[in-house]
């Protein structure tokens, strides 16, 4: 089944403890992206990647790192999490340039709580 | 900068129509529409490209006015299954890369 898989689904951690949220897609998509979702703010893009070894900042990249060493994986790294990073995170992938045949496919989300 | 969606929320009876608007301050290459049900991931509805109007579903269509940098999503003869939060996404004026979503419009359809 074609899908974007995020792990873990739920994560509770403490301030300053480094963590990684994994994202993997099995559709051979070139494009991958991370979003955070907060009430009243919608989906805000953190980072995106248009291909292996190519990453760019979205609208809210501060406090996050990403890497794209392989086409299928795009992990999100929080080196020193803070409570304001408590949020619902979505990974998404797309075949390529925007068009009717290249929508974003979203993972099921990771709910992160930083205490 | 996030596109601005209006209204923020709308309540309908089954069978009624609704329009959701999305406005950007920047020139756009494309506008994307997604629907998210509570506790689930967003799901693709349609993409509109410069110069185009696409009907993605039988009763859900959209328009894209490039000059005004605006898009509207039209839901006709609404069904209970239309309930959810609708997001528009806008690019940075290019065909690829940055995609910024609005704050969302909560649509509730009652029997």
GROMACS .gro file of C-alpha atoms in nm:
model
  226
    1UNK     CA    1   0.000   0.000   0.000
    2UNK     CA    2   0.130   0.344  -0.095
    3UNK     CA    3   0.184   0.542   0.220
    4UNK     CA    4   0.382   0.787   0.429
    5UNK     CA    5   0.479   0.639   0.764
    6UNK     CA    6   0.568   0.848   1.064
    7UNK     CA    7   0.701   0.722   1.396
    8UNK     CA    8   0.625   0.752   1.675
    9UNK     CA    9   0.256   0.851   1.675
   10UNK     CA   10   0.280   0.994   2.025
   11UNK     CA   11   0.585   1.123   2.208
   12UNK     CA   12   0.623   1.287   2.547
   13UNK     CA   13   0.966   1.420   2.632
   14UNK     CA   14   1.142   1.674   2.852
   15UNK     CA   15   1.300   2.003   2.762
   16UNK     CA   16   1.645   1.967   2.610
   17UNK     CA   17   1.639   1.596   2.536
   18UNK     CA   18   1.723   1.539   2.170
   19UNK     CA   19   1.467   1.349   1.967
   20UNK     CA   20   1.405   1.232   1.612
   21UNK     CA   21   1.073   1.177   1.440
   22UNK     CA   22   1.109   0.945   1.145
   23UNK     CA   23   0.926   0.970   0.814
   24UNK     CA   24   0.939   0.719   0.533
   25UNK     CA   25   0.751   0.694   0.202
   26UNK     CA   26   0.727   0.399  -0.036
   27UNK     CA   27   0.607   0.586  -0.346
   28UNK     CA   28   0.948   0.690  -0.484
   29UNK     CA   29   0.849   1.054  -0.434
   30UNK     CA   30   1.109   1.322  -0.490
   31UNK     CA   31   0.950   1.584  -0.266
   32UNK     CA   32   0.910   1.554   0.110
   33UNK     CA   33   0.811   1.808   0.371
   34UNK     CA   34   0.741   1.858   0.740
   35UNK     CA   35   0.455   2.061   0.887
   36UNK     CA   36   0.343   2.145   1.235
   37UNK     CA   37  -0.021   2.203   1.318
   38UNK     CA   38  -0.135   2.422   1.605
   39UNK     CA   39  -0.491   2.534   1.688
   40UNK     CA   40  -0.587   2.847   1.495
   41UNK     CA   41  -0.260   2.853   1.300
   42UNK     CA   42  -0.326   2.584   1.044
   43UNK     CA   43  -0.040   2.387   0.891
   44UNK     CA   44   0.296   2.560   0.895
   45UNK     CA   45   0.583   2.429   0.687
   46UNK     CA   46   0.905   2.357   0.875
   47UNK     CA   47   1.138   2.222   0.607
   48UNK     CA   48   1.105   2.068   0.265
   49UNK     CA   49   1.325   1.866   0.034
   50UNK     CA   50   1.300   1.849  -0.342
   51UNK     CA   51   1.546   1.563  -0.375
   52UNK     CA   52   1.818   1.370  -0.199
   53UNK     CA   53   2.066   1.600  -0.027
   54UNK     CA   54   1.854   1.907  -0.112
   55UNK     CA   55   1.669   2.069   0.177
   56UNK     CA   56   1.524   2.417   0.227
   57UNK     CA   57   1.364   2.612   0.507
   58UNK     CA   58   0.992   2.653   0.526
   59UNK     CA   59   0.815   2.918   0.727
   60UNK     CA   60   0.904   2.800   1.079
   61UNK     CA   61   1.244   2.622   1.069
   62UNK     CA   62   1.387   2.753   1.398
   63UNK     CA   63   1.470   2.477   1.643
   64UNK     CA   64   1.447   2.198   1.385
   65UNK     CA   65   1.688   2.008   1.163
   66UNK     CA   66   1.626   1.766   0.879
   67UNK     CA   67   1.832   1.544   0.655
   68UNK     CA   68   1.763   1.368   0.326
   69UNK     CA   69   2.030   1.105   0.277
   70UNK     CA   70   1.795   0.863   0.105
   71UNK     CA   71   1.498   0.930  -0.119
   72UNK     CA   72   1.249   0.748   0.100
   73UNK     CA   73   1.344   0.893   0.440
   74UNK     CA   74   1.317   1.244   0.579
   75UNK     CA   75   1.368   1.254   0.957
   76UNK     CA   76   1.287   1.559   1.168
   77UNK     CA   77   1.537   1.629   1.444
   78UNK     CA   78   1.482   1.843   1.751
   79UNK     CA   79   1.824   1.882   1.910
   80UNK     CA   80   1.702   2.069   2.219
   81UNK     CA   81   1.323   2.057   2.235
   82UNK     CA   82   1.135   2.330   2.416
   83UNK     CA   83   0.772   2.346   2.534
   84UNK     CA   84   0.678   2.577   2.244
   85UNK     CA   85   0.752   2.286   2.011
   86UNK     CA   86   0.462   2.092   2.157
   87UNK     CA   87   0.248   2.034   1.852
   88UNK     CA   88   0.105   1.788   1.600
   89UNK     CA   89   0.358   1.715   1.329
   90UNK     CA   90   0.286   1.589   0.977
   91UNK     CA   91   0.524   1.456   0.719
   92UNK     CA   92   0.413   1.470   0.356
   93UNK     CA   93   0.550   1.362   0.019
   94UNK     CA   94   0.476   1.437  -0.344
   95UNK     CA   95   0.583   1.300  -0.681
   96UNK     CA   96   0.724   1.625  -0.814
   97UNK     CA   97   0.631   1.970  -0.941
   98UNK     CA   98   0.282   2.083  -0.844
   99UNK     CA   99   0.007   1.941  -1.060
  100UNK     CA  100  -0.312   1.730  -1.050
  101UNK     CA  101  -0.103   1.412  -1.048
  102UNK     CA  102   0.135   1.525  -0.775
  103UNK     CA  103  -0.064   1.609  -0.463
  104UNK     CA  104   0.081   1.592  -0.114
  105UNK     CA  105   0.034   1.259   0.064
  106UNK     CA  106   0.036   1.306   0.439
  107UNK     CA  107   0.145   1.071   0.713
  108UNK     CA  108  -0.082   1.006   1.012
  109UNK     CA  109   0.088   1.259   1.233
  110UNK     CA  110   0.305   1.261   1.545
  111UNK     CA  111   0.173   1.429   1.854
  112UNK     CA  112   0.468   1.568   2.048
  113UNK     CA  113   0.451   1.701   2.402
  114UNK     CA  114   0.755   1.871   2.554
  115UNK     CA  115   0.739   1.929   2.929
  116UNK     CA  116   0.326   3.463   0.464
  117UNK     CA  117   0.017   3.249   0.517
  118UNK     CA  118  -0.278   3.293   0.279
  119UNK     CA  119  -0.594   3.422   0.444
  120UNK     CA  120  -0.903   3.204   0.441
  121UNK     CA  121  -1.261   3.318   0.491
  122UNK     CA  122  -1.489   3.247   0.654
  123UNK     CA  123  -1.319   3.093   0.958
  124UNK     CA  124  -1.618   2.868   1.015
  125UNK     CA  125  -1.945   2.786   0.843
  126UNK     CA  126  -2.244   2.577   0.947
  127UNK     CA  127  -2.474   2.424   0.689
  128UNK     CA  128  -2.774   2.198   0.660
  129UNK     CA  129  -2.744   1.903   0.426
  130UNK     CA  130  -2.807   2.010   0.071
  131UNK     CA  131  -2.694   2.370   0.117
  132UNK     CA  132  -2.405   2.527  -0.071
  133UNK     CA  133  -2.090   2.691   0.063
  134UNK     CA  134  -1.799   2.894  -0.067
  135UNK     CA  135  -1.459   2.913   0.100
  136UNK     CA  136  -1.219   3.185  -0.008
  137UNK     CA  137  -0.840   3.195  -0.004
  138UNK     CA  138  -0.641   3.511  -0.060
  139UNK     CA  139  -0.266   3.562  -0.096
  140UNK     CA  140  -0.051   3.873  -0.091
  141UNK     CA  141   0.193   3.717  -0.338
  142UNK     CA  142   0.182   3.610  -0.701
  143UNK     CA  143   0.103   3.242  -0.725
  144UNK     CA  144   0.177   2.950  -0.952
  145UNK     CA  145  -0.074   2.719  -0.789
  146UNK     CA  146  -0.338   2.687  -0.519
  147UNK     CA  147  -0.396   2.359  -0.335
  148UNK     CA  148  -0.706   2.252  -0.142
  149UNK     CA  149  -0.714   1.988   0.131
  150UNK     CA  150  -0.974   1.865   0.378
  151UNK     CA  151  -0.894   1.733   0.722
  152UNK     CA  152  -1.136   1.543   0.942
  153UNK     CA  153  -1.092   1.550   1.316
  154UNK     CA  154  -0.799   1.335   1.428
  155UNK     CA  155  -0.693   1.249   1.075
  156UNK     CA  156  -0.437   1.362   0.822
  157UNK     CA  157  -0.526   1.619   0.555
  158UNK     CA  158  -0.654   1.469   0.232
  159UNK     CA  159  -0.605   1.615  -0.115
  160UNK     CA  160  -0.903   1.771  -0.293
  161UNK     CA  161  -0.754   1.953  -0.589
  162UNK     CA  162  -0.477   2.168  -0.731
  163UNK     CA  163  -0.537   2.470  -0.950
  164UNK     CA  164  -0.258   2.593  -1.172
  165UNK     CA  165  -0.209   2.933  -1.331
  166UNK     CA  166  -0.474   2.986  -1.596
  167UNK     CA  167  -0.677   2.679  -1.502
  168UNK     CA  168  -0.999   2.580  -1.330
  169UNK     CA  169  -1.030   2.225  -1.219
  170UNK     CA  170  -1.325   2.021  -1.099
  171UNK     CA  171  -1.175   1.765  -0.868
  172UNK     CA  172  -1.499   1.605  -0.746
  173UNK     CA  173  -1.858   1.591  -0.867
  174UNK     CA  174  -1.992   1.856  -0.631
  175UNK     CA  175  -1.671   2.026  -0.524
  176UNK     CA  176  -1.502   2.266  -0.762
  177UNK     CA  177  -1.273   2.565  -0.740
  178UNK     CA  178  -1.156   2.870  -0.925
  179UNK     CA  179  -0.825   3.055  -0.932
  180UNK     CA  180  -0.800   3.424  -1.015
  181UNK     CA  181  -0.429   3.486  -1.077
  182UNK     CA  182  -0.459   3.862  -1.103
  183UNK     CA  183  -0.633   3.892  -0.768
  184UNK     CA  184  -0.421   3.612  -0.618
  185UNK     CA  185  -0.737   3.451  -0.491
  186UNK     CA  186  -0.903   3.112  -0.504
  187UNK     CA  187  -1.249   2.995  -0.405
  188UNK     CA  188  -1.370   2.645  -0.322
  189UNK     CA  189  -1.733   2.571  -0.407
  190UNK     CA  190  -1.922   2.294  -0.228
  191UNK     CA  191  -2.266   2.230  -0.370
  192UNK     CA  192  -2.549   2.025  -0.223
  193UNK     CA  193  -2.339   1.955   0.085
  194UNK     CA  194  -2.339   1.614   0.249
  195UNK     CA  195  -2.261   1.515   0.607
  196UNK     CA  196  -1.929   1.375   0.483
  197UNK     CA  197  -1.820   1.726   0.379
  198UNK     CA  198  -1.772   1.825   0.744
  199UNK     CA  199  -1.413   1.898   0.836
  200UNK     CA  200  -1.150   2.167   0.817
  201UNK     CA  201  -1.056   2.295   0.473
  202UNK     CA  202  -0.711   2.430   0.404
  203UNK     CA  203  -0.582   2.617   0.103
  204UNK     CA  204  -0.213   2.605   0.028
  205UNK     CA  205  -0.018   2.850  -0.184
  206UNK     CA  206   0.328   2.824  -0.333
  207UNK     CA  207   0.600   3.084  -0.352
  208UNK     CA  208   0.523   3.170  -0.712
  209UNK     CA  209   0.716   2.875  -0.850
  210UNK     CA  210   0.613   2.531  -0.964
  211UNK     CA  211   0.785   2.350  -0.680
  212UNK     CA  212   0.908   2.381  -0.324
  213UNK     CA  213   0.757   2.599  -0.057
  214UNK     CA  214   0.390   2.541   0.017
  215UNK     CA  215   0.218   2.758   0.276
  216UNK     CA  216  -0.125   2.675   0.414
  217UNK     CA  217  -0.392   2.907   0.548
  218UNK     CA  218  -0.540   2.882   0.898
  219UNK     CA  219  -0.826   2.667   0.782
  220UNK     CA  220  -1.206   2.693   0.753
  221UNK     CA  221  -1.416   2.470   0.974
  222UNK     CA  222  -1.718   2.338   0.787
  223UNK     CA  223  -1.997   2.166   0.978
  224UNK     CA  224  -2.288   2.002   0.796
  225UNK     CA  225  -2.596   1.912   1.000
  226UNK     CA  226  -2.875   1.674   0.895
   0.00000   0.00000   0.00000
